[in-house]
XYZ file of C-alpha atoms in Angstrom:
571
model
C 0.000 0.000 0.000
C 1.540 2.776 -1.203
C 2.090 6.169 1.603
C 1.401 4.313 4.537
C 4.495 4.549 7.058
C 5.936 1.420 7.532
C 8.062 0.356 10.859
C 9.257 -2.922 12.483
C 10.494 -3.790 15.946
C 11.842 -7.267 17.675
C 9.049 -7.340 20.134
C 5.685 -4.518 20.019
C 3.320 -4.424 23.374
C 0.384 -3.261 23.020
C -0.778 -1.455 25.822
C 1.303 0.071 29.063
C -0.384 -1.385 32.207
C 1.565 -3.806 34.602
C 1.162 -6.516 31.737
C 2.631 -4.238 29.153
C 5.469 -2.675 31.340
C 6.469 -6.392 33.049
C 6.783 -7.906 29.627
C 9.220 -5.448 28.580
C 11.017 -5.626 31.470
C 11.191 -9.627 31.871
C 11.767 -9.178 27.374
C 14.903 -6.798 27.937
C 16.317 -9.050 30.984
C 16.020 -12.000 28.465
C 17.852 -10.278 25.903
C 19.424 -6.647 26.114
C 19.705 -6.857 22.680
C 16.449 -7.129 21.362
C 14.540 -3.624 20.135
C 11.496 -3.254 22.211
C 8.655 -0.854 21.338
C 5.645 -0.427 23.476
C 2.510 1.040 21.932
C -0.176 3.055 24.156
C -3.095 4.940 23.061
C -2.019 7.612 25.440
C 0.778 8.626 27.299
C 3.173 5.931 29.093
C 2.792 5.458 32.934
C -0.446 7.855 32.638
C -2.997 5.023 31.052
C -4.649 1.981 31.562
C -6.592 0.421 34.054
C -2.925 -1.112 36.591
C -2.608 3.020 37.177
C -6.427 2.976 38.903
C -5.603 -0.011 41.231
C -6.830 0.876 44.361
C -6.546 -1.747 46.592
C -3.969 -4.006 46.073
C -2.450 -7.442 45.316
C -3.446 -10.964 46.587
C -0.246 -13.165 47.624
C -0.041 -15.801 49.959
C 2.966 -14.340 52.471
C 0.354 -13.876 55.774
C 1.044 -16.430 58.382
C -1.631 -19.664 58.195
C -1.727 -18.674 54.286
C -0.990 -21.089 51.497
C -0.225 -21.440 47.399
C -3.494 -23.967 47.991
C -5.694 -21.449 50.193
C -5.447 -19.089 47.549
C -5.494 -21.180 44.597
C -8.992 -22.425 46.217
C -10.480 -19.124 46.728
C -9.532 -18.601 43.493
C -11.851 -21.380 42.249
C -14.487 -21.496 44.283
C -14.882 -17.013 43.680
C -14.760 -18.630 39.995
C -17.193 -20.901 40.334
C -15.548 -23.712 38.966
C -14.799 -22.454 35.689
C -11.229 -21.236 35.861
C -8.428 -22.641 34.135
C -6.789 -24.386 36.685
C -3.461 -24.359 35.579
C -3.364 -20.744 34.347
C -4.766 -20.391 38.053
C -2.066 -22.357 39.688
C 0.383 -20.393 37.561
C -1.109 -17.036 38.976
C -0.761 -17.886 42.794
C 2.771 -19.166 42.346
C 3.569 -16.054 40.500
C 2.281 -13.779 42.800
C 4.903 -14.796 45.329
C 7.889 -14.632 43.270
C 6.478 -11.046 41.588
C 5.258 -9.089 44.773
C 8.766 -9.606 45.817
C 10.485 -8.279 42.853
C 8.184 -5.488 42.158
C 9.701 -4.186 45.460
C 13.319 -6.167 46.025
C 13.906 -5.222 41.920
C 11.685 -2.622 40.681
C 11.238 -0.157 43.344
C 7.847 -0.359 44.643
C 7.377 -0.037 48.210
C 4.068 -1.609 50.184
C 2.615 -0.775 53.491
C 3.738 -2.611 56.928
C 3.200 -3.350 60.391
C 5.216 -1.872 62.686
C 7.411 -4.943 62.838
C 8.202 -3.887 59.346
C 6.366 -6.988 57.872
C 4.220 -6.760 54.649
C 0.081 -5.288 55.729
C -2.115 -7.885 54.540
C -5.747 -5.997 54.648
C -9.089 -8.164 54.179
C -10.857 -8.683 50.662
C -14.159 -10.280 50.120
C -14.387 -13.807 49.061
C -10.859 -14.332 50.585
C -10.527 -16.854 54.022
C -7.224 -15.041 54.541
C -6.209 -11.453 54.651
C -3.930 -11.351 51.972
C -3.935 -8.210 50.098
C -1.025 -6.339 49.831
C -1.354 -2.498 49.446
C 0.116 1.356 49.180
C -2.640 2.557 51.114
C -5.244 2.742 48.677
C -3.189 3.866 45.680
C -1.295 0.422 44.530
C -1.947 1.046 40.916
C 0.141 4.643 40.732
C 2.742 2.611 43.088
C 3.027 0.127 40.973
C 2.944 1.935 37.426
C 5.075 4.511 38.625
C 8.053 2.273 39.620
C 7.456 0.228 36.351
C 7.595 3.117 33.915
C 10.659 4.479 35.344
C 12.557 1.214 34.934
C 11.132 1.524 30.956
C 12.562 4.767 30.660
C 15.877 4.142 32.461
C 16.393 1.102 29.718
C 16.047 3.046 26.603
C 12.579 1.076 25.824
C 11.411 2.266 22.701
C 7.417 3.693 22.764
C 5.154 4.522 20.188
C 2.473 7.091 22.790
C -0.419 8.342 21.556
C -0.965 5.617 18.620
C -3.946 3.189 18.256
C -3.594 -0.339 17.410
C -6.419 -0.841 14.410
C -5.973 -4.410 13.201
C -3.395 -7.749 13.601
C -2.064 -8.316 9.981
C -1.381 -11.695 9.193
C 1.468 -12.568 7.202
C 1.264 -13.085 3.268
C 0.667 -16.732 3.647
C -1.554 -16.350 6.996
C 0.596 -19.101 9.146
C 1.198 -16.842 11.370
C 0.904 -12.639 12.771
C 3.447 -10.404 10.799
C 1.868 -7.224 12.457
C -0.130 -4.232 13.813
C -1.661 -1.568 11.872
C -1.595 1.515 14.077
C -3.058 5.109 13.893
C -0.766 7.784 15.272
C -3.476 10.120 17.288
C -1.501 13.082 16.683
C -1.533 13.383 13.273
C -3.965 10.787 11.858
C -1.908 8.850 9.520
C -1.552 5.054 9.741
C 1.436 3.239 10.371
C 2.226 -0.445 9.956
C 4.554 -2.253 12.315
C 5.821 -5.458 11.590
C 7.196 -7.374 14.165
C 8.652 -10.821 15.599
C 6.621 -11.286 18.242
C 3.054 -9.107 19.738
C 2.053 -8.837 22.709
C -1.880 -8.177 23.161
C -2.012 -6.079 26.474
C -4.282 -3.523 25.787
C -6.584 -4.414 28.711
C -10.675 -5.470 28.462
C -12.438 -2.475 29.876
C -16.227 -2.772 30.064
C -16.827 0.937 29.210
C -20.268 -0.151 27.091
C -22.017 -0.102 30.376
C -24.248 2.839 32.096
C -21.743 2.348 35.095
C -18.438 1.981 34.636
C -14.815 2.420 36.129
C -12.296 2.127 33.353
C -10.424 5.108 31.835
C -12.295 6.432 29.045
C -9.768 5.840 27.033
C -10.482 1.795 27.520
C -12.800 0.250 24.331
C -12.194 -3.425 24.318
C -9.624 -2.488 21.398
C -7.969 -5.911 21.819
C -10.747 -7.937 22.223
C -12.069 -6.637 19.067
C -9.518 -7.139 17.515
C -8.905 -10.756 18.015
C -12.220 -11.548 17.142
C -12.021 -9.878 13.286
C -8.470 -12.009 13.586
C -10.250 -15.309 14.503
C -9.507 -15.734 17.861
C -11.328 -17.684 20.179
C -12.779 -15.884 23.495
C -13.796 -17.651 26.583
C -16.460 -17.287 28.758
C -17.187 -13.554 27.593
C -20.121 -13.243 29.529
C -18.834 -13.081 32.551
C -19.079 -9.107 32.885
C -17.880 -8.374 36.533
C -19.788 -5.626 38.484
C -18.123 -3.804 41.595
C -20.360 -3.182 44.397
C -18.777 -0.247 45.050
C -19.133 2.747 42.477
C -19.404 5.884 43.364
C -22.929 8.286 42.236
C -21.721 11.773 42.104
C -24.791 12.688 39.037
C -25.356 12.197 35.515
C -23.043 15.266 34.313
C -19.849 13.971 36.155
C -16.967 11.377 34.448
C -16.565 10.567 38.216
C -19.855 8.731 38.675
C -19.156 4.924 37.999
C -15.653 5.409 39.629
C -15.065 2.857 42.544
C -15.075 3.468 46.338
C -12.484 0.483 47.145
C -13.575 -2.957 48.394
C -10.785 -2.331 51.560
C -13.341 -0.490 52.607
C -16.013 -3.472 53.232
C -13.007 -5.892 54.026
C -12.387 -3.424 57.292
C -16.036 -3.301 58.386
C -17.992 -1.084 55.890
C -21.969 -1.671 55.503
C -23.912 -1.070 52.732
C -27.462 0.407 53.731
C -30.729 0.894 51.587
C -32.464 4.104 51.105
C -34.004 3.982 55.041
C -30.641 3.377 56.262
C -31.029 -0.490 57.206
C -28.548 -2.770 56.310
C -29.181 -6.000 53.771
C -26.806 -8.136 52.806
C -27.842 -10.672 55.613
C -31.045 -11.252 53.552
C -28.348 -12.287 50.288
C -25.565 -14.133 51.538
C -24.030 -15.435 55.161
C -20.930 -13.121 54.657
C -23.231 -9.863 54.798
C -20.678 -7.211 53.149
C -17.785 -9.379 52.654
C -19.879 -11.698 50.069
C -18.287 -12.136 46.671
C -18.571 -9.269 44.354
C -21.160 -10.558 42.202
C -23.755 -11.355 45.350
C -23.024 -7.878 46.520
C -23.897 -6.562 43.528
C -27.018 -8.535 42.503
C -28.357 -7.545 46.262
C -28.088 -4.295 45.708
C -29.464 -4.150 42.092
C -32.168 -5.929 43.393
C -33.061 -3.053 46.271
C -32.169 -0.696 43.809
C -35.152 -1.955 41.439
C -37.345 -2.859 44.319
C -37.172 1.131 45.219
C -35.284 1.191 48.132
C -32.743 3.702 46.767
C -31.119 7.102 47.606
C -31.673 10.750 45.825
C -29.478 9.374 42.789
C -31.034 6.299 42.639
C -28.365 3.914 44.441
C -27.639 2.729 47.904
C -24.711 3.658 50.473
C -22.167 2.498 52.127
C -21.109 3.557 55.089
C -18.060 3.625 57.652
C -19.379 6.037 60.325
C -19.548 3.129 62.673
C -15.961 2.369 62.714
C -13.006 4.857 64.746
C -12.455 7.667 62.220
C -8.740 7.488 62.661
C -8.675 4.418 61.237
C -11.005 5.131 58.231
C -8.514 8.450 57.639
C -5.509 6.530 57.776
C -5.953 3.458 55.764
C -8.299 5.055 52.998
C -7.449 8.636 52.348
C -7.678 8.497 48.957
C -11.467 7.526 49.270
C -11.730 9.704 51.734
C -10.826 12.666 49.678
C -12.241 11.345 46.081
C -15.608 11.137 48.189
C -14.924 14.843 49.557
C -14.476 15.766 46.545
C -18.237 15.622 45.554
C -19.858 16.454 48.862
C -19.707 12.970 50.489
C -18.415 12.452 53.658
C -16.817 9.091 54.409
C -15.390 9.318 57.745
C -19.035 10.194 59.362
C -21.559 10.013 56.659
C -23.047 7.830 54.161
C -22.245 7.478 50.874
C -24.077 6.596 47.701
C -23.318 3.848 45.326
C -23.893 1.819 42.997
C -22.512 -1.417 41.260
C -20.809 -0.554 38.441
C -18.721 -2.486 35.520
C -15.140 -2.961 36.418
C -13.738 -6.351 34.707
C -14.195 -8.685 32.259
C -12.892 -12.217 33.186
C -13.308 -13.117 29.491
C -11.151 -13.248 27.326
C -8.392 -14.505 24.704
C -7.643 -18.125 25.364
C -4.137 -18.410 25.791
C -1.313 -20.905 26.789
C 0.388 -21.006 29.971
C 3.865 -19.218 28.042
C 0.918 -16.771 26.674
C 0.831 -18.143 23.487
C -2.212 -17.813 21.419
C -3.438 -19.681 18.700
C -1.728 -17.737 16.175
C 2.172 -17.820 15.976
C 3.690 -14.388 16.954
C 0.608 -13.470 19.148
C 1.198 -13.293 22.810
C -1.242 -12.049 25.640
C -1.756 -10.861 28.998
C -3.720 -9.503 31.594
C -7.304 -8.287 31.259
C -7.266 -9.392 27.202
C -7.203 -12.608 28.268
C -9.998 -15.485 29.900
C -9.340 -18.590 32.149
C -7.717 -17.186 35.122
C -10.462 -16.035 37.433
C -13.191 -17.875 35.721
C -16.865 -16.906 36.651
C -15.593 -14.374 39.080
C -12.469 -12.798 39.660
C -11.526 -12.030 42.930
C -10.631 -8.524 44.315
C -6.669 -7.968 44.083
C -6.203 -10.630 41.693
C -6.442 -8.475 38.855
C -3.092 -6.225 39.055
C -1.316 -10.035 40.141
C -2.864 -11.631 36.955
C -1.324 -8.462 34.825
C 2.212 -8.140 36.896
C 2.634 -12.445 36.871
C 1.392 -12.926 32.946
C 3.290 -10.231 31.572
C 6.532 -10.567 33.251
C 6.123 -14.644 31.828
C 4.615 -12.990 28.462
C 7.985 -10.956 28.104
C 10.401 -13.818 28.543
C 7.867 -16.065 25.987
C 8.229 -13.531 23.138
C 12.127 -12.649 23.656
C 12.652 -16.726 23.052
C 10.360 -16.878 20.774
C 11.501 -13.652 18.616
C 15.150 -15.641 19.635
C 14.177 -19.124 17.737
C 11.194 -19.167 15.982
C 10.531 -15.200 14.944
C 11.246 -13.480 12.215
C 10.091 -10.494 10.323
C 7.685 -11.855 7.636
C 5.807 -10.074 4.666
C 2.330 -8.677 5.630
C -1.132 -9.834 4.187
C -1.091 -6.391 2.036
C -5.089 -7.134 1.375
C -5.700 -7.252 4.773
C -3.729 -3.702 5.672
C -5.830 -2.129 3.010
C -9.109 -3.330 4.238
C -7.939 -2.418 7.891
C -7.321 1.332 6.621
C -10.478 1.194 4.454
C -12.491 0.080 7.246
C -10.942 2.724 9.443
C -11.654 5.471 6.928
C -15.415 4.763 6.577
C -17.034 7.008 8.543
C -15.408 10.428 6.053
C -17.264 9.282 3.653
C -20.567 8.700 5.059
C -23.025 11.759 6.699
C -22.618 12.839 9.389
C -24.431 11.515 12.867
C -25.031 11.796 16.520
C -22.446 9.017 18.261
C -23.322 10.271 21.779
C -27.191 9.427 21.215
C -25.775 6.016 20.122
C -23.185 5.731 23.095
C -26.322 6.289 25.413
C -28.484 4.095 24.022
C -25.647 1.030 23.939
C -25.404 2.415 27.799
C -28.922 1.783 28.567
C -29.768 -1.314 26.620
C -26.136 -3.130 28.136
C -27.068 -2.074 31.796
C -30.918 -3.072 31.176
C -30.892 -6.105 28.862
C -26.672 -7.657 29.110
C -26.176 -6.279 32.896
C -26.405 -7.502 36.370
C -29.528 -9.824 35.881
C -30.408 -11.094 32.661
C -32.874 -13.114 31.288
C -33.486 -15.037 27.633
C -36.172 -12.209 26.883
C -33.447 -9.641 27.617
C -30.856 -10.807 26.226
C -32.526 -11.322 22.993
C -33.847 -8.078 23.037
C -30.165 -6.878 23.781
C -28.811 -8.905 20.821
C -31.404 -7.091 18.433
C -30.879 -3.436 19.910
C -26.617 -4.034 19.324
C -27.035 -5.257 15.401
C -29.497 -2.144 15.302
C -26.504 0.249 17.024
C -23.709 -1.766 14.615
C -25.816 -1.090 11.456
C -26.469 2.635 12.133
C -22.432 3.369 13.499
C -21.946 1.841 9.930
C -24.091 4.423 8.413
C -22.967 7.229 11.104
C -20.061 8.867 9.493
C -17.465 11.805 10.416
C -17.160 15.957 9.361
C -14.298 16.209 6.887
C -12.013 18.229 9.472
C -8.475 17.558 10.032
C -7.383 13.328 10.916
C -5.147 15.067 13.431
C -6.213 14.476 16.614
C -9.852 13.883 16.028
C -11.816 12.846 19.075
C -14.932 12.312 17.726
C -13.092 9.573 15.237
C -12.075 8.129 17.854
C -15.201 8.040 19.377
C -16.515 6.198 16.308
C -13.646 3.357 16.007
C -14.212 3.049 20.496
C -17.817 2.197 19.636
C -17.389 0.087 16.884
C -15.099 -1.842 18.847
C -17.388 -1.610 22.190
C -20.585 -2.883 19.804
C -18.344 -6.248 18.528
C -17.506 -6.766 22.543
C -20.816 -6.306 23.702
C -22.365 -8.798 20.963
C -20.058 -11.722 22.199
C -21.030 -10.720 25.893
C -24.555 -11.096 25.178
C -24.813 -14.333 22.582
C -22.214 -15.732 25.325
C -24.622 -15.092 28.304
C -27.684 -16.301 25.590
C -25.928 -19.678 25.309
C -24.934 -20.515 29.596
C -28.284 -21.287 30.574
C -27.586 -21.374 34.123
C -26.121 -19.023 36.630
C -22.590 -18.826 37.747
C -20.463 -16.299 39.297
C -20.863 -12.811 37.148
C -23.743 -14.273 35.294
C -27.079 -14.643 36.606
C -30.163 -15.360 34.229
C -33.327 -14.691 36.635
C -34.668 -17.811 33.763
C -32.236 -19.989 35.246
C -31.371 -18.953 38.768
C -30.071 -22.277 39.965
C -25.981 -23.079 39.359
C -25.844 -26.270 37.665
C -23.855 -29.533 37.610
C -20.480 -27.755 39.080
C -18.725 -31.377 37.459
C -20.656 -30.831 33.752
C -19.114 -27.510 33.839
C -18.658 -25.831 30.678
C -17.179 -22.709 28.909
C -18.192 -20.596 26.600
C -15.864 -20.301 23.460
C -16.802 -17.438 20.916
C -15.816 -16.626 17.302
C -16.676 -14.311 14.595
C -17.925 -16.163 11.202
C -18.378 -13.079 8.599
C -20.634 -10.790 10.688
C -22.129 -13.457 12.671
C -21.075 -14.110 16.631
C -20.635 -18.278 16.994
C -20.877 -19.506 20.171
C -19.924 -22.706 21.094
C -18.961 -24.627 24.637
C -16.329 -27.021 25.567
C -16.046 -29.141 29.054
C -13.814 -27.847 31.830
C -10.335 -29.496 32.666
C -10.413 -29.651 36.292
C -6.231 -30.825 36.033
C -6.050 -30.609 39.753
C -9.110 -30.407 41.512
C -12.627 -31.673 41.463
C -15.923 -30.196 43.052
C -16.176 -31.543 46.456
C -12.516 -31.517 46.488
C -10.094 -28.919 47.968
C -6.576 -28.746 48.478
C -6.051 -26.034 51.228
């Protein structure tokens, strides 16, 4: 294709989290020599989802914890439907990493006065194991990361949007990434020996949501139009926890950490009375997904504050404490008129993580040569239900293993191949689209797929919903196709972007809801008020989706429990 910018690179990451940033570290301790190039849609260490970590890491370091205690909350939080090994792999990890990030990369954690590593409580958990920088691990973490980037001479490639993986000429195997550069609006092509797909899952389609707005399910999209499989993509996970600060704030959506009901926090309905007793043993420190069904469920029975949500509260516990341990929530709630310490605050459960994914190899490996991924991109880790501070271990452990994969990879099987020129120039024609069509409104169409994801493909679904939801998102993906763009300058065009975030966030939200059309029971993230029972835990299945043409394919496959059965446990 003739004026398109081409580039190539040993190793390109997509995406700077703690997925991206470990792999290049673990990639450049493999081999110095190796160019590394990291691509980000915004600005390195300022991005991503790792950066908005509030509440910290699970590892099993507290005294009377295990590898096997947390390996079986793991799967029982999942429901059974993790991939045990990739599970295994991530407790292990976590052990080996936690100790690095601070013995070799900087970070520092909070501790006891003894000087010992603070464990602090997380739901779901029978062990306090959550390690933490108050409640700011993400910027901890990032922070230390990027400046070990920069002090290597990493390559990076900032404000640039991956668009499409290019096959090679023969299709055996990826020769590439098409990218946009933001700041002017011309593509570039970037061939490379090995990929890594970090860009991170982000449920932004939803009414309430956490991620960066930045965050569009880019990757996921993206391995769909490349044929990749996704597991178990309806499992949507919903924080208790967001915060309601009205409809005309970006801040609305954001969490209020789950520290916060692991010290003692209650969540109380629009009188003020508490009800998680009615929902689950536990109370407050119930999984995330029966905290958040209980309060959908007084939310739609009417039992709601001024903005429509519930509270949660700390005003019961000694103020000092609440100050001390959370004054980051303390001041994001101050911020917008709540006070934490002595008041109540509202909420409401809002999307925060998608434990679907890529399906991937235990080296990160997917199923086509040269394509490696990590963290949130990927499925089989935290199966129906991922576990609070097992995210930002899942991105730190994967990546650091996806960086030493793709250096000996790149090493003896990698090489820069030819590019599937067809497929670049449908990528950029594709990408183009919208200039020549009339112009629309995307926010009416961003509000709608808001409102027909949190109604129909949210918190409690149904077969009448989700079909309903399933017709509504091939209505929104034939009218963004029609929608098109002003013919202003490419350079830094915001409201293209807005088109390509929704067209990826439509493709996403179709496999989430033919996904949750096909599991017929409930489990974890996914309850279907049709089918409220869980069923045979030893018939388990996942949920494998593909993209034929136009057409979402949904298909199942049994789970491999390699090391443990239901009824079985090893801690």
């Amino acid at each position: 294709m003739s004026g398109l910018e081409r580039h190539q690179t040993d190793l390109l990451i997509l995406g700077s989290g703690g997925a991206g940033l470990l792999a290049a570290l673990h990639a450049h301790d493999k081999d110095p020599s190796l160019e590394i190039t990291i691509a980000v849609k915004g600005l390195l260490g300022k991005s991503g989802c790792t950066r908005m970590v509030q509440g910290g890491y699970n590892v099993a370091l507290a005294p009377g914890d295990s590898l096997q205690r947390h390996f079986m909350d793991t799967i029982e939080g999942g429901k059974w439907l993790n991939h045990q090994e990739l599970a295994w792999r991530l407790v292990e990890g976590a052990v080996e990493r936690i100790v690095e990030l601070e013995n070799r990369w900087g970070c520092f954690f909070d501790r006891n006065p003894d000087g010992r590593l603070h464990f602090k409580a997380f739901a779901g958990q029978t062990v306090d194991r959550t390690v933490h920088k108050g409640d700011l691990t993400g910027i901890e973490i990032i922070n230390r990361l990027a400046e070990q980037v920069w002090a290597r001479g990493i390559k990076r490639m900032e404000e640039h949007r991956a668009i499409a993986l290019i096959p090679s000429r023969d299709g055996q195997r990826l020769s590439g990434v098409l990218m946009l550069d933001i700041r002017t609006g011309e593509f570039r092509f970037v061939a490379a020996k090995a990929v890594l797909l970090a860009t991170g899952g982000g449920p932004t389609m939803y009414l309430y949501h956490t991620p960066s707005g930045d965050k569009s399910c880019d990757g996921l999209a993206m391995a769909l139009r490349a044929g990749l499989k996704l597991r178990d993509m309806e499992m949507v996970q919903f924080h208790p926890t967001g915060l309601i600060a009205g409809k005309d704030t970006r801040i609305t959506g954001t969490i209020i950490e789950e520290g916060l009901r692991g010290a003692g926090g209650h969540i109380l309905d629009g009188s003020g009375e508490r009800f998680m007793h009615k929902y689950d043993p536990r109370n407050e420190r119930a999984t995330r997904d029966i905290v958040s069904r209980g309060m959908y469920d007084q939310m739609k029975a009417g039992r709601t504050g001024p903005n429509g949500g519930v509270f949660i509260t700390m005003k019961h516990l000694d103020p000092a404490m609440v100050r001390k341990q959370f004054k980051g929530m303390v001041t994001r709630c101050a911020d917008v008129g709540f006070d934490l310490v002595s008041g109540n605050v509202e909420v409401v459960p809002t999307a925060h993580y998608m434990m679907g994914g890529v399906e991937y190899a235990l080296d990160c490996r997917t199923s086509l040569p040269g394509l490696f991924a990590a963290g949130e991109d990927t499925g089989g880790v935290h199966g129906a239900n991922r576990l609070g501070g097992n995210g930002v271990a899942n991105s730190t452990v994967y990546g650091g293993i996806a960086g030493e994969a793709m250096a000996a990879f790149a090493k003896s099987d990698g090489g820069i191949v030819a590019p599937d020129e067809a497929a670049i120039e449908a990528a950029v024609a594709d990408t183009m689209r919208p200039f020549s069509r009339k112009s629309g409104d995307l926010n009416a169409l961003r509000e709608r797929l808001y409102k027909l994801m949190w109604d129909d493909v949210g918190i409690i679904r149904s077969e009448e919903s989700l079909k309903r939801g399933e017709k509504a998102l091939d209505d929104l993906a034939a009218e963004l196709a029609e929608t098109g763009l002003p013919q202003t300058t490419r350079a830094f065009n915001l409201t293209w972007a807005d088109w390509l975030s929704l067209d990826s966030l439509i493709l996403t939200s179709r496999a989430i809801a033919a996904a949750a059309l096909r599991r017929d029971d409930s489990r974890g993230a996914h309850y279907r008020s049709d089918f409220p029972e869980t069923g045979s835990l030893e018939k388990s299945e996942n949920t494998v989706v593909t993209l034929e043409g136009n057409r979402i394919a949904v298909t199942t496959t049994p789970v491999a429990f390699t090391r443990v059965r239901p009824g079985q446990t090893l801690a």
